[in-house]
mmCIF file of C-alpha atoms in Angstrom:
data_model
loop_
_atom_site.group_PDB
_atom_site.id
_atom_site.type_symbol
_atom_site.label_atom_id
_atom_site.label_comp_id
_atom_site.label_asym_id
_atom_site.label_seq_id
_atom_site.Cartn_x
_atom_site.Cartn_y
_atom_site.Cartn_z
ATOM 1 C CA UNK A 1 -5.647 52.960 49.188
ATOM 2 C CA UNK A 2 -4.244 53.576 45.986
ATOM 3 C CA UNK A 3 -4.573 51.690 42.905
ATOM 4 C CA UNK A 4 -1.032 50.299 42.587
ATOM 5 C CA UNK A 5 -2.119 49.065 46.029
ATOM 6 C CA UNK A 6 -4.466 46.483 44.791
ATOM 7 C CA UNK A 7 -2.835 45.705 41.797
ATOM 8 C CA UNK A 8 -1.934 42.462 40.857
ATOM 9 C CA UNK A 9 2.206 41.340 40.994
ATOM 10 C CA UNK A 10 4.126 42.140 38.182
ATOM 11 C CA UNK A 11 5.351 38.855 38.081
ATOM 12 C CA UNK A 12 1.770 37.354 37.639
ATOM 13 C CA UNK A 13 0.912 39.900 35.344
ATOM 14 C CA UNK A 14 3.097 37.679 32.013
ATOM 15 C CA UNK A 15 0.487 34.856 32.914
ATOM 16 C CA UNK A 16 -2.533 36.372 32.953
ATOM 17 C CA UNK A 17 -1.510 38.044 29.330
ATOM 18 C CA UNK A 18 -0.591 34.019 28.219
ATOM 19 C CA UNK A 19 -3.851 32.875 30.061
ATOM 20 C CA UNK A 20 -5.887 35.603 27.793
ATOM 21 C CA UNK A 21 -4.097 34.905 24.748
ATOM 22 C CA UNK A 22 -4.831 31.144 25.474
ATOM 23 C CA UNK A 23 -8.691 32.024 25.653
ATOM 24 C CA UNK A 24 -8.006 33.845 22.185
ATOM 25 C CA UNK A 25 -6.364 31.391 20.740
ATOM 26 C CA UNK A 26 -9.169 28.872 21.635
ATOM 27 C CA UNK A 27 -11.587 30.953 20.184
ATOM 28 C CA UNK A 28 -9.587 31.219 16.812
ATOM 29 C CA UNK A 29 -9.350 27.545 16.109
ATOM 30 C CA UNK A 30 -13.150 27.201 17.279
ATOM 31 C CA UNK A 31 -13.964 29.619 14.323
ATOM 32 C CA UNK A 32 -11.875 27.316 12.216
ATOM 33 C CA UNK A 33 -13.441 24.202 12.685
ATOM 34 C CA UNK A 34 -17.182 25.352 12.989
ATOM 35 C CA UNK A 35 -17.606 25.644 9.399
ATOM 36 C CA UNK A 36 -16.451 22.284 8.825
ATOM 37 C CA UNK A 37 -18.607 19.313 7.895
ATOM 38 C CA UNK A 38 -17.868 17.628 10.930
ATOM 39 C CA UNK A 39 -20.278 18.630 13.409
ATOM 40 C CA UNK A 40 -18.286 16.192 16.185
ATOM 41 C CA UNK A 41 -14.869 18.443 15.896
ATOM 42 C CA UNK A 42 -15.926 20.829 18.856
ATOM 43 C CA UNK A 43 -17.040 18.654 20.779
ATOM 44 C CA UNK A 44 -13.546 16.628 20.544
ATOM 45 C CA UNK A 45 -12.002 19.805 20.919
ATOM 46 C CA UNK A 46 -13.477 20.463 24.173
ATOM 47 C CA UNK A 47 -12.520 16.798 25.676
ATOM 48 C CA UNK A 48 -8.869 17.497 24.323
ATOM 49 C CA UNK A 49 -9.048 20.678 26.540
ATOM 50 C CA UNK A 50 -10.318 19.249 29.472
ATOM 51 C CA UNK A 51 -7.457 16.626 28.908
ATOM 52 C CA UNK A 52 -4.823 18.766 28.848
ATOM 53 C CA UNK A 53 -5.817 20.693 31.905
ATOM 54 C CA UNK A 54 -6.226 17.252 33.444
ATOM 55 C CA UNK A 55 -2.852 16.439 32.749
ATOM 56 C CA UNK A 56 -1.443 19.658 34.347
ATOM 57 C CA UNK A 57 -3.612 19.561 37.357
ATOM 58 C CA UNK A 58 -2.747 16.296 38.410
ATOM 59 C CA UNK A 59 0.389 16.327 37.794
ATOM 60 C CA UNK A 60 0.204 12.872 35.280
ATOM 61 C CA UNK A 61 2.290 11.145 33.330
ATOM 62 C CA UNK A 62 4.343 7.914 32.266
ATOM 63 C CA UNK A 63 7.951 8.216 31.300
ATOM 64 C CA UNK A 64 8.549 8.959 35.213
ATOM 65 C CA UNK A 65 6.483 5.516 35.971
ATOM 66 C CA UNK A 66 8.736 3.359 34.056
ATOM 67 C CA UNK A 67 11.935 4.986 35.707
ATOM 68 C CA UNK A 68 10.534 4.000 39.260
ATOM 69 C CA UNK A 69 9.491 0.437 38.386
ATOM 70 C CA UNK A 70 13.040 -0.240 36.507
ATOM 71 C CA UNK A 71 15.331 1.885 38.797
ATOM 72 C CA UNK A 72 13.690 1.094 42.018
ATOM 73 C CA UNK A 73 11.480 -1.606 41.944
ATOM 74 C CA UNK A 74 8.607 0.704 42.433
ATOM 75 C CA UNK A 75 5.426 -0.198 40.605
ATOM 76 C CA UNK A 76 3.002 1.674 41.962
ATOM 77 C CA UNK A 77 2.750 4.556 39.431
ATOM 78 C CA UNK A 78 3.071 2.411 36.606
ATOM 79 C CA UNK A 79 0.480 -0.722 38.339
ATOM 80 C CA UNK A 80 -2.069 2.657 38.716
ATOM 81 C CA UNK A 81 -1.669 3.678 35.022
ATOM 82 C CA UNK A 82 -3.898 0.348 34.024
ATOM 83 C CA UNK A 83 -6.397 1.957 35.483
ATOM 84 C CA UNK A 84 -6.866 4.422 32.646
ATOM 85 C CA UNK A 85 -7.749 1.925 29.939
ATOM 86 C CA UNK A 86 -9.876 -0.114 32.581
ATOM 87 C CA UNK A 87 -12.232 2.739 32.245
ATOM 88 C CA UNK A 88 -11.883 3.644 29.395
ATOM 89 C CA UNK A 89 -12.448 0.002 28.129
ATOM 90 C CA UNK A 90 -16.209 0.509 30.387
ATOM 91 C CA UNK A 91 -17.456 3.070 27.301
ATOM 92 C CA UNK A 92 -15.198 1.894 24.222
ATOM 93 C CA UNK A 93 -16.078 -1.740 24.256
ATOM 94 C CA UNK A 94 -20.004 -1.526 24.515
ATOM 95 C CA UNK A 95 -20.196 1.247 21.966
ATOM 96 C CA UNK A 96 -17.966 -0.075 19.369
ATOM 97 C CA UNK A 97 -19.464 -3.202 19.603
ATOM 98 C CA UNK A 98 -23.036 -2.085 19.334
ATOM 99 C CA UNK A 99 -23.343 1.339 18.127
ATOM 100 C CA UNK A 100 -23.121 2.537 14.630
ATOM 101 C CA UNK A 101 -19.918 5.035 13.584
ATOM 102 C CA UNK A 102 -17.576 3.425 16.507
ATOM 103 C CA UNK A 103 -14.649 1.919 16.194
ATOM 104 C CA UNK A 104 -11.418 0.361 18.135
ATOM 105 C CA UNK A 105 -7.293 0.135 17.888
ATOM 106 C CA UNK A 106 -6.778 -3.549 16.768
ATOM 107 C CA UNK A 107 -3.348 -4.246 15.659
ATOM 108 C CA UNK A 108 -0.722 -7.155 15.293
ATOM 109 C CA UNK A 109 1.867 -8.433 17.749
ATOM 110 C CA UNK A 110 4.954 -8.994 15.554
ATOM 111 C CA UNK A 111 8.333 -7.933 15.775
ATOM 112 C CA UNK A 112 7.433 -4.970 14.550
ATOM 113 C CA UNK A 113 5.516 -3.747 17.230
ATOM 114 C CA UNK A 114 8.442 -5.641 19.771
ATOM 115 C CA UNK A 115 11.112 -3.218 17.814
ATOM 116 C CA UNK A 116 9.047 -0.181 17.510
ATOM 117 C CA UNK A 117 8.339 -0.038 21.471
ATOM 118 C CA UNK A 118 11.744 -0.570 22.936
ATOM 119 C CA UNK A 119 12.833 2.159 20.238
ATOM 120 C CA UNK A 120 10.065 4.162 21.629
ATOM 121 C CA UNK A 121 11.061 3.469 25.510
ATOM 122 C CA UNK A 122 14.790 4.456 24.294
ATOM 123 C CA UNK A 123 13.474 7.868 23.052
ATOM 124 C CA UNK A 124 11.085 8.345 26.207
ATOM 125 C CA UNK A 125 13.505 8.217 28.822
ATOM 126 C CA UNK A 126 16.018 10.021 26.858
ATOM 127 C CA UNK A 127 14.000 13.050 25.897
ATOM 128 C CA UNK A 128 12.297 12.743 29.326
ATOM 129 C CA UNK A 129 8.525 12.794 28.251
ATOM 130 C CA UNK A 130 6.294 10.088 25.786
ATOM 131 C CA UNK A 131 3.443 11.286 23.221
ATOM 132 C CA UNK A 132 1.062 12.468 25.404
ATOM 133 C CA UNK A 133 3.878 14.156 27.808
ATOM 134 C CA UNK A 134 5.223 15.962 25.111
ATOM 135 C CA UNK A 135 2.768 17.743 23.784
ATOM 136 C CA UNK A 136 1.076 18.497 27.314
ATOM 137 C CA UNK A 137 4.840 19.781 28.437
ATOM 138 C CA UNK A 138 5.337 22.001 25.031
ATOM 139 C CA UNK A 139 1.993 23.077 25.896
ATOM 140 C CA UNK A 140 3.540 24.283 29.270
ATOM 141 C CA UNK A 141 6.450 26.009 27.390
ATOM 142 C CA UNK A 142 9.380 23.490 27.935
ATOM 143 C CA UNK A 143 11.975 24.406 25.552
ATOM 144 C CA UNK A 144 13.363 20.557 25.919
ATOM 145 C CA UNK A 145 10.082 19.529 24.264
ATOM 146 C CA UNK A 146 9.781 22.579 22.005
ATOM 147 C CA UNK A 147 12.646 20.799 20.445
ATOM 148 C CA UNK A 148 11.379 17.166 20.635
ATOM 149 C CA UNK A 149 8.004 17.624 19.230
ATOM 150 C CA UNK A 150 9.184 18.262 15.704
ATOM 151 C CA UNK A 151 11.614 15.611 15.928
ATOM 152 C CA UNK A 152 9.128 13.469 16.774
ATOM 153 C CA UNK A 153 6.806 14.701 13.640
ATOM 154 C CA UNK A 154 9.784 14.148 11.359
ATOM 155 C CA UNK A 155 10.444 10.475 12.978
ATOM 156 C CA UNK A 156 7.280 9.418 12.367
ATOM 157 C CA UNK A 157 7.098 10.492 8.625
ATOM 158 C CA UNK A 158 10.783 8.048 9.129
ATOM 159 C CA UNK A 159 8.462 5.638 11.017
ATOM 160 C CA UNK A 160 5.603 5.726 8.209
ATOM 161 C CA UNK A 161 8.669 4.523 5.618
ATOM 162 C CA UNK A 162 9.986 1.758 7.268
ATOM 163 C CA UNK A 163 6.493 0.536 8.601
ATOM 164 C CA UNK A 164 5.598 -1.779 5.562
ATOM 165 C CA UNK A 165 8.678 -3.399 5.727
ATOM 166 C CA UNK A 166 8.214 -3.829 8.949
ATOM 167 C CA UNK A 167 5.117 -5.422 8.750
ATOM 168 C CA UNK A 168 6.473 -8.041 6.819
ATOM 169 C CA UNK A 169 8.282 -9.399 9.538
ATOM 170 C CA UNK A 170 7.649 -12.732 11.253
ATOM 171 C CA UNK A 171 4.168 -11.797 13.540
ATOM 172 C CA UNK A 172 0.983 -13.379 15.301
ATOM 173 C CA UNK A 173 -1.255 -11.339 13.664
ATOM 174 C CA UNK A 174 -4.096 -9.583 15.213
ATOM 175 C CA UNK A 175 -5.163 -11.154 19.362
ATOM 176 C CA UNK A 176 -8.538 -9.400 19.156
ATOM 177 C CA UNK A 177 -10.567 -10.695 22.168
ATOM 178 C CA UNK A 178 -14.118 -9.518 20.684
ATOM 179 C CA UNK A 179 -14.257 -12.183 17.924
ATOM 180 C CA UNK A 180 -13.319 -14.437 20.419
ATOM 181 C CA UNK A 181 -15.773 -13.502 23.055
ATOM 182 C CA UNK A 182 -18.366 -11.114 21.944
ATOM 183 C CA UNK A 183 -18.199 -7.448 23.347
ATOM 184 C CA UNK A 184 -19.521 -8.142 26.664
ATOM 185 C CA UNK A 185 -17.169 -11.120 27.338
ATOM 186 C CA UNK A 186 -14.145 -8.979 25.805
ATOM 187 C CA UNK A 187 -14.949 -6.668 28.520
ATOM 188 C CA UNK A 188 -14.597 -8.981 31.302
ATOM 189 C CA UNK A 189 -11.673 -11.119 29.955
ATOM 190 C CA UNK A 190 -9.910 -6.977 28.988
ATOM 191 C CA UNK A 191 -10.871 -6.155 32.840
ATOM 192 C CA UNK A 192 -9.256 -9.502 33.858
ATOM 193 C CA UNK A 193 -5.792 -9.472 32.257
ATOM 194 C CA UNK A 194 -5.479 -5.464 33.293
ATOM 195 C CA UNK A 195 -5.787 -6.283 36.732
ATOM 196 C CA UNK A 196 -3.495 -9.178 36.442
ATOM 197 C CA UNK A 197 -0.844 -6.896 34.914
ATOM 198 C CA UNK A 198 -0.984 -4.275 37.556
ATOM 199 C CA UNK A 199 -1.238 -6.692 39.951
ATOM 200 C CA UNK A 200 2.153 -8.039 38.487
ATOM 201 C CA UNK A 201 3.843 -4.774 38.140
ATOM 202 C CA UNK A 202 2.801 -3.514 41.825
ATOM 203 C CA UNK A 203 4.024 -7.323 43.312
ATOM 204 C CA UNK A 204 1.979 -6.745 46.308
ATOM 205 C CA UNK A 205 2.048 -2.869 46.906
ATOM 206 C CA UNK A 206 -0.753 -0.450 47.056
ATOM 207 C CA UNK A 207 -0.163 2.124 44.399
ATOM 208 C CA UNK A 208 -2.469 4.555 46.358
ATOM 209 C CA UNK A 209 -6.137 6.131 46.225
ATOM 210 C CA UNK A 210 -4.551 9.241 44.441
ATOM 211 C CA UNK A 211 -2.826 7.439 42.099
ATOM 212 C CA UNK A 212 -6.042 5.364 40.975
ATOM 213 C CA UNK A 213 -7.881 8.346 40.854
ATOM 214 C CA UNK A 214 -5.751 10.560 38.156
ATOM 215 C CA UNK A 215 -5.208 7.393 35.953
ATOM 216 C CA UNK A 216 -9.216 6.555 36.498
ATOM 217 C CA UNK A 217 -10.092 10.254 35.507
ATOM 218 C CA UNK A 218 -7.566 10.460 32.485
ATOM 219 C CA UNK A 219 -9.260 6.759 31.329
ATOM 220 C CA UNK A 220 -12.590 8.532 31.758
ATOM 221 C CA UNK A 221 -11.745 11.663 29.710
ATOM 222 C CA UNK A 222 -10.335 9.719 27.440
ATOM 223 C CA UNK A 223 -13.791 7.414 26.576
ATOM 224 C CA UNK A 224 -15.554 11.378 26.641
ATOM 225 C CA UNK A 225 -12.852 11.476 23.711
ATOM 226 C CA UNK A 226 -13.519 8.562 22.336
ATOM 227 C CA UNK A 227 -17.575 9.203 22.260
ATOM 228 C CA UNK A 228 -17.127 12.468 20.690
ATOM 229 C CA UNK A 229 -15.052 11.589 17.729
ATOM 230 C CA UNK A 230 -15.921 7.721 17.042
ATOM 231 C CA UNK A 231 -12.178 6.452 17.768
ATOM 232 C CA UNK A 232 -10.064 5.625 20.758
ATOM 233 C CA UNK A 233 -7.771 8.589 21.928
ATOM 234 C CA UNK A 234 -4.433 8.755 19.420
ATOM 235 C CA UNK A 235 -1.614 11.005 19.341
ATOM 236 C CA UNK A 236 1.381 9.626 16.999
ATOM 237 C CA UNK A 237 -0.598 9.547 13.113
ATOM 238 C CA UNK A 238 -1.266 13.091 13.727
ATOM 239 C CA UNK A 239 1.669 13.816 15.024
ATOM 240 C CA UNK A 240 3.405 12.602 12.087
ATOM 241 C CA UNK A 241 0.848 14.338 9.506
ATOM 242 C CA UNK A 242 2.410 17.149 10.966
ATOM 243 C CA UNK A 243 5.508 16.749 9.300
ATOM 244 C CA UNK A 244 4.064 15.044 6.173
ATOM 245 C CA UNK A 245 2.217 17.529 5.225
ATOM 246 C CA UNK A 246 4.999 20.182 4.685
ATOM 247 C CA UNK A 247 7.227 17.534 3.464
ATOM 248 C CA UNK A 248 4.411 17.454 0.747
ATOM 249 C CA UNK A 249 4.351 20.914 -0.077
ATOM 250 C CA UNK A 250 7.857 21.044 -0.276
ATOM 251 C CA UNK A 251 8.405 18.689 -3.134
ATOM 252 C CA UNK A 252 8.277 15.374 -1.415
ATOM 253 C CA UNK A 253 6.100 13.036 -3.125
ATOM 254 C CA UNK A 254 5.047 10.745 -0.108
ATOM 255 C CA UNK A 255 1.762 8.745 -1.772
ATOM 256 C CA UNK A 256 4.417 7.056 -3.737
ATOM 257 C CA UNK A 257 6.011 5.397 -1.023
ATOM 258 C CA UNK A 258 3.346 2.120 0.340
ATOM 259 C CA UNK A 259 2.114 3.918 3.778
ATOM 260 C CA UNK A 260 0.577 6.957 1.634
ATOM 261 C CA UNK A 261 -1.157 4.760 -0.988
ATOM 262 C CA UNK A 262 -4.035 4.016 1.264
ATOM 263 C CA UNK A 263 -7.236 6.097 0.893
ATOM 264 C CA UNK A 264 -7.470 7.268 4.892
ATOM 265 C CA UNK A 265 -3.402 8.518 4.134
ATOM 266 C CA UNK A 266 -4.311 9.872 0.898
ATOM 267 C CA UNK A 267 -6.816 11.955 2.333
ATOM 268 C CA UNK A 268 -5.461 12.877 5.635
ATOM 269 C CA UNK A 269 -2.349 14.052 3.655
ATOM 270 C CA UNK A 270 -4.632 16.054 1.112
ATOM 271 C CA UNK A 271 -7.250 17.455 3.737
ATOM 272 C CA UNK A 272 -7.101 20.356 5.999
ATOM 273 C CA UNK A 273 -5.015 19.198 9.256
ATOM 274 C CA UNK A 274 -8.093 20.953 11.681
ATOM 275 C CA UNK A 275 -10.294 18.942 9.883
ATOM 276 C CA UNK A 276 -8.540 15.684 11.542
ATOM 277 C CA UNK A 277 -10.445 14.709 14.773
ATOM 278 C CA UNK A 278 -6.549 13.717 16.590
ATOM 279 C CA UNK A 279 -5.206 16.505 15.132
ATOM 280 C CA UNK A 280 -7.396 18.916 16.844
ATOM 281 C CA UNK A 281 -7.316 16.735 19.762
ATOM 282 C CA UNK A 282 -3.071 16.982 19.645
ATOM 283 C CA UNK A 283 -3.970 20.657 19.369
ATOM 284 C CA UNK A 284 -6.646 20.768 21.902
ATOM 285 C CA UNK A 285 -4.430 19.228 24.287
ATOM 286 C CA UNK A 286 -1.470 21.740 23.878
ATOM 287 C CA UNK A 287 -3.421 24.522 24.342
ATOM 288 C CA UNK A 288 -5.435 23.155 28.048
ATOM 289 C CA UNK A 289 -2.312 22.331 29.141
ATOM 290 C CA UNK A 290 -0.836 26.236 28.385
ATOM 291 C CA UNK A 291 -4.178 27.435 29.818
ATOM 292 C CA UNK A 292 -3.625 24.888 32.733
ATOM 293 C CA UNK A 293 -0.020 26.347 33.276
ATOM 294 C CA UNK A 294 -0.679 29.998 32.494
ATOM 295 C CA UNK A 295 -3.661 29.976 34.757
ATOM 296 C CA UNK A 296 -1.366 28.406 37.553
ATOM 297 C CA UNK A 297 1.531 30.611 36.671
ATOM 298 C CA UNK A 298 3.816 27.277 36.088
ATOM 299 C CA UNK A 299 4.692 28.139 32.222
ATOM 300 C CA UNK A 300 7.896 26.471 31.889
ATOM 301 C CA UNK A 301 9.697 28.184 29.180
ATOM 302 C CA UNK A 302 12.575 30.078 31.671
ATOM 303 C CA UNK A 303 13.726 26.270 32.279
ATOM 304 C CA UNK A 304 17.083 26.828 30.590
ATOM 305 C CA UNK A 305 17.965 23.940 27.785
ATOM 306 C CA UNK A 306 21.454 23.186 27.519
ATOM 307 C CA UNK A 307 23.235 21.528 23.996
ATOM 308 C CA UNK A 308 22.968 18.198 25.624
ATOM 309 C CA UNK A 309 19.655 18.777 26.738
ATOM 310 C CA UNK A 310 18.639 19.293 23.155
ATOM 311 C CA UNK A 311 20.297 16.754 21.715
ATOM 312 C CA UNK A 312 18.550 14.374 23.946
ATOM 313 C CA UNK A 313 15.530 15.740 23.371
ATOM 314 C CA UNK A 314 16.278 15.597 18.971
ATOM 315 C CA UNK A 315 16.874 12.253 19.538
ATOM 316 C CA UNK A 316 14.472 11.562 21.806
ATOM 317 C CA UNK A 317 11.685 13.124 19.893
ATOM 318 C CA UNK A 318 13.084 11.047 16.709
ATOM 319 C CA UNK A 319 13.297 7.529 18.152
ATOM 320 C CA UNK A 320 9.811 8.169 19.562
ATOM 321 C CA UNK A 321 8.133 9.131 16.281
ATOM 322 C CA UNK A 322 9.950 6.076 14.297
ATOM 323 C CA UNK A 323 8.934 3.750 17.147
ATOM 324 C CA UNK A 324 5.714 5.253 17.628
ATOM 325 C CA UNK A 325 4.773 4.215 13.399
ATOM 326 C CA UNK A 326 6.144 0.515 13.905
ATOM 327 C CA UNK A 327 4.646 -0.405 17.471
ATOM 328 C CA UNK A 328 0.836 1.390 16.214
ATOM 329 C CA UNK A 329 1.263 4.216 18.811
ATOM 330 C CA UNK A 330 2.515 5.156 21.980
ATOM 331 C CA UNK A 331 1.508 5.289 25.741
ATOM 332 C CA UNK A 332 -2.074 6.311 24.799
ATOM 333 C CA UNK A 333 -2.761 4.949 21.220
ATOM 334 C CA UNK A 334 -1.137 1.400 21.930
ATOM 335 C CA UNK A 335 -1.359 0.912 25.307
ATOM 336 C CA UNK A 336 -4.584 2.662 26.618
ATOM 337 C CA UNK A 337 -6.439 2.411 23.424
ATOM 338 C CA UNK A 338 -5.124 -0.681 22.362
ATOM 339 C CA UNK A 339 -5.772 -2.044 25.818
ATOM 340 C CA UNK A 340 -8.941 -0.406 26.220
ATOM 341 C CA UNK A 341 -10.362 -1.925 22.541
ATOM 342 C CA UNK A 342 -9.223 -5.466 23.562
ATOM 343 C CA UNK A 343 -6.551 -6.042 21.823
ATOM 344 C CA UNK A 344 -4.264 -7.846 22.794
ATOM 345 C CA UNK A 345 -0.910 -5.636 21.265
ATOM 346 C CA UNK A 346 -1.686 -3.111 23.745
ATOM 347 C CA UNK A 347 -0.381 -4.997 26.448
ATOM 348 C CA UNK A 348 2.170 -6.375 24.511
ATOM 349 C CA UNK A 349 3.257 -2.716 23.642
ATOM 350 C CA UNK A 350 3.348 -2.100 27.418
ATOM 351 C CA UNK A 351 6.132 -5.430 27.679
ATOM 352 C CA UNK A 352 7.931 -4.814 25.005
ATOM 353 C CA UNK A 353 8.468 -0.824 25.695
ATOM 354 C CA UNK A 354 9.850 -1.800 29.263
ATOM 355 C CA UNK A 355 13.439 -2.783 27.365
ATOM 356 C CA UNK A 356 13.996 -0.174 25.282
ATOM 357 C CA UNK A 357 13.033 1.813 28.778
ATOM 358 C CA UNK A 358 15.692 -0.007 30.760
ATOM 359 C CA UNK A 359 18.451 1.722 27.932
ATOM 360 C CA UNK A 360 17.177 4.841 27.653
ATOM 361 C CA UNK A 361 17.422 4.976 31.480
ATOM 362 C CA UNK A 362 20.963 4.285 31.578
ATOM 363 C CA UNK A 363 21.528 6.743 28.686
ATOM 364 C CA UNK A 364 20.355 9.651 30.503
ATOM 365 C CA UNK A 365 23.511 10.902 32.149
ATOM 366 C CA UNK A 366 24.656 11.488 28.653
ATOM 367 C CA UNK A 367 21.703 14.254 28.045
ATOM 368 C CA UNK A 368 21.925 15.963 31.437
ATOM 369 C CA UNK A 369 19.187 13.910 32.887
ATOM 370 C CA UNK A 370 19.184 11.975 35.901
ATOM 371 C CA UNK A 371 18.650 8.503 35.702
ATOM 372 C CA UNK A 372 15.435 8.343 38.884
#
């Protein structure tokens, strides 16, 4: 038999050049980071790759949850997704509670967040993919979120403006459930109210054993996440350092607007973006998804991307970084970390995205997208 006998398809052959300059690329920003201070930034490097090979493998996401509980009536996908910060909550509540150098997402429910969702839900559906889904899917090669991703950078730098304004709007305030019951009894009364919201969204169906399972295992990576760099998972700050920073260095002087003027902006804005542990993790995430895909031979960059395609995805990616800075977050840093740190906005992020949803939806058609 002759060589070109056993060798492999030329069609395959692309993918395992992307799968090896993957590796490479791994290995580049693990040189980068291990002279850093930080001795915890490999380690949340590593979760962030597992992640985003999670993400691929199974298939997961949300934007396509919301369409089948709003279009259909179909709550399964989006009743299993509570899973995720029911696990997550298992790790993040005991540790930040009693463990030195751990913290949790605690922020208010105001109109603020209320706005900042449903402009969020508007940009989900519309660009087809939330925080987490974009970057996995750009990871993959999609040229639809190629273009949303630094729309969404540049909204949240929009986001970051408007936010103290924002905050000044009529709110509750912080519905923290540890002052009110102690870690331990957070836990429970967290567990509690996420089961009675799935049970609510899934009105008496069975969302599956598969679906439990991928939401269980992303809640699960997501407290490895947590353990390794000190903070619940977040995408959308990072995401929107992204663009600050070369706003910065091209003249624009962001610590004199009120968002910047706090030391942990001040700093993030100054320092070295690898040197952020969500910043690796966005990038950590990106890159096990393209080793996910590449490995699989499911890069997704010959999907063709028409003009209204893009546009949806521009304005997608924009309405999800300004909504993203006024409701603390998106799918993962409001709602699972939020959730999964007992606070109460995280579930109110989760209700309040749901309208903004129900538009973007029905604006779909005008990007090219279906509407299911």
């Amino acid at each position: 038999m002759s060589l070109a006998g056993i060798a492999p398809p030329a069609t395959t052959r692309p993918h395992l050049l992307a799968f090896l300059g993957g590796l490479a690329a791994c290995l580049l920003v693990l040189l980068a980071i291990l002279p850093l201070a930080d001795g915890a930034l490999p380690g949340v490097f590593a979760a962030a790759l597992v992640l985003g090979i999670a993400f691929v493998l199974m298939d997961f996401g949300f934007a396509g949850s919301f369409r089948a509980l709003l279009e259909r009536g179909d709550g399964r996908m989006a009743g299993a997704s509570f899973a995720a910060p029911a696990v997550a909550a298992l790790v993040i509540l005991p540790m930040a509670g009693l463990a030195e150098g751990y913290g949790r997402f605690v922020a208010p429910v105001g109109l603020s967040l209320v706005l900042g969702a449903a402009l969020f839900g508007i940009g989900m559906q519309i660009a087809s993919g939330c925080g987490s889904g974009v970057l996995v899917a750009a990871g993959q090669g999609s040229r639809r979120m190629a273009v949303a991703l630094p729309f969404f950078c540049v909204g949240g730098v929009v986001g970051s403006l408007l936010l103290p304004a924002a905050l000044r709007l009529p709110s509750l305030g912080a519905l923290d459930l540890v002052p009110w019951f102690g870690p331990w009894g957070g836990l429970l009364v967290t567990e509690a109210l996420l089961a009675l919201a799935a049970a609510a969204v899934l009105r008496g169906a069975w969302p599956g054993w598969s679906a439990l399972r991928r939401a269980a295992i992303i809640g699960a990576l997501a407290a490895l996440l947590f353990l390794a760099s000190g903070m619940p998972w977040g995408i959308t700050t990072e995401l929107t350092l992204w663009a600050a920073q070369p706003a910065q260095w091209l003249g624009a002087d962001l610590m004199a607007h009120e968002f910047w003027q706090v030391p942990w902006a001040q700093a993030a804005l100054a320092g070295p973006l690898l040197a952020s542990p969500s910043s690796l993790a966005n990038l950590g995430l990106m890159l096990g998804a393209f080793l996910a895909a590449a490995a699989r031979g499911q890069l997704r960059h010959g999907v063709a991307l028409g003009w209204r395609g893009a546009a949806g995805a521009a304005l997608g990616g924009l309405l999800m970084g300004i909504g993203a800075r006024l409701s603390f977050g998106c799918n993962i840093g409001a709602f699972l970390g939020g959730a999964s740190s007992a606070s109460l906005h995280g579930l109110a992020w989760f209700l309040a995205v749901l309208p903004g949803c129900w538009l973007g939806i029905r604006l779909r058609p005008a990007f090219g997208l279906q509407r299911v």
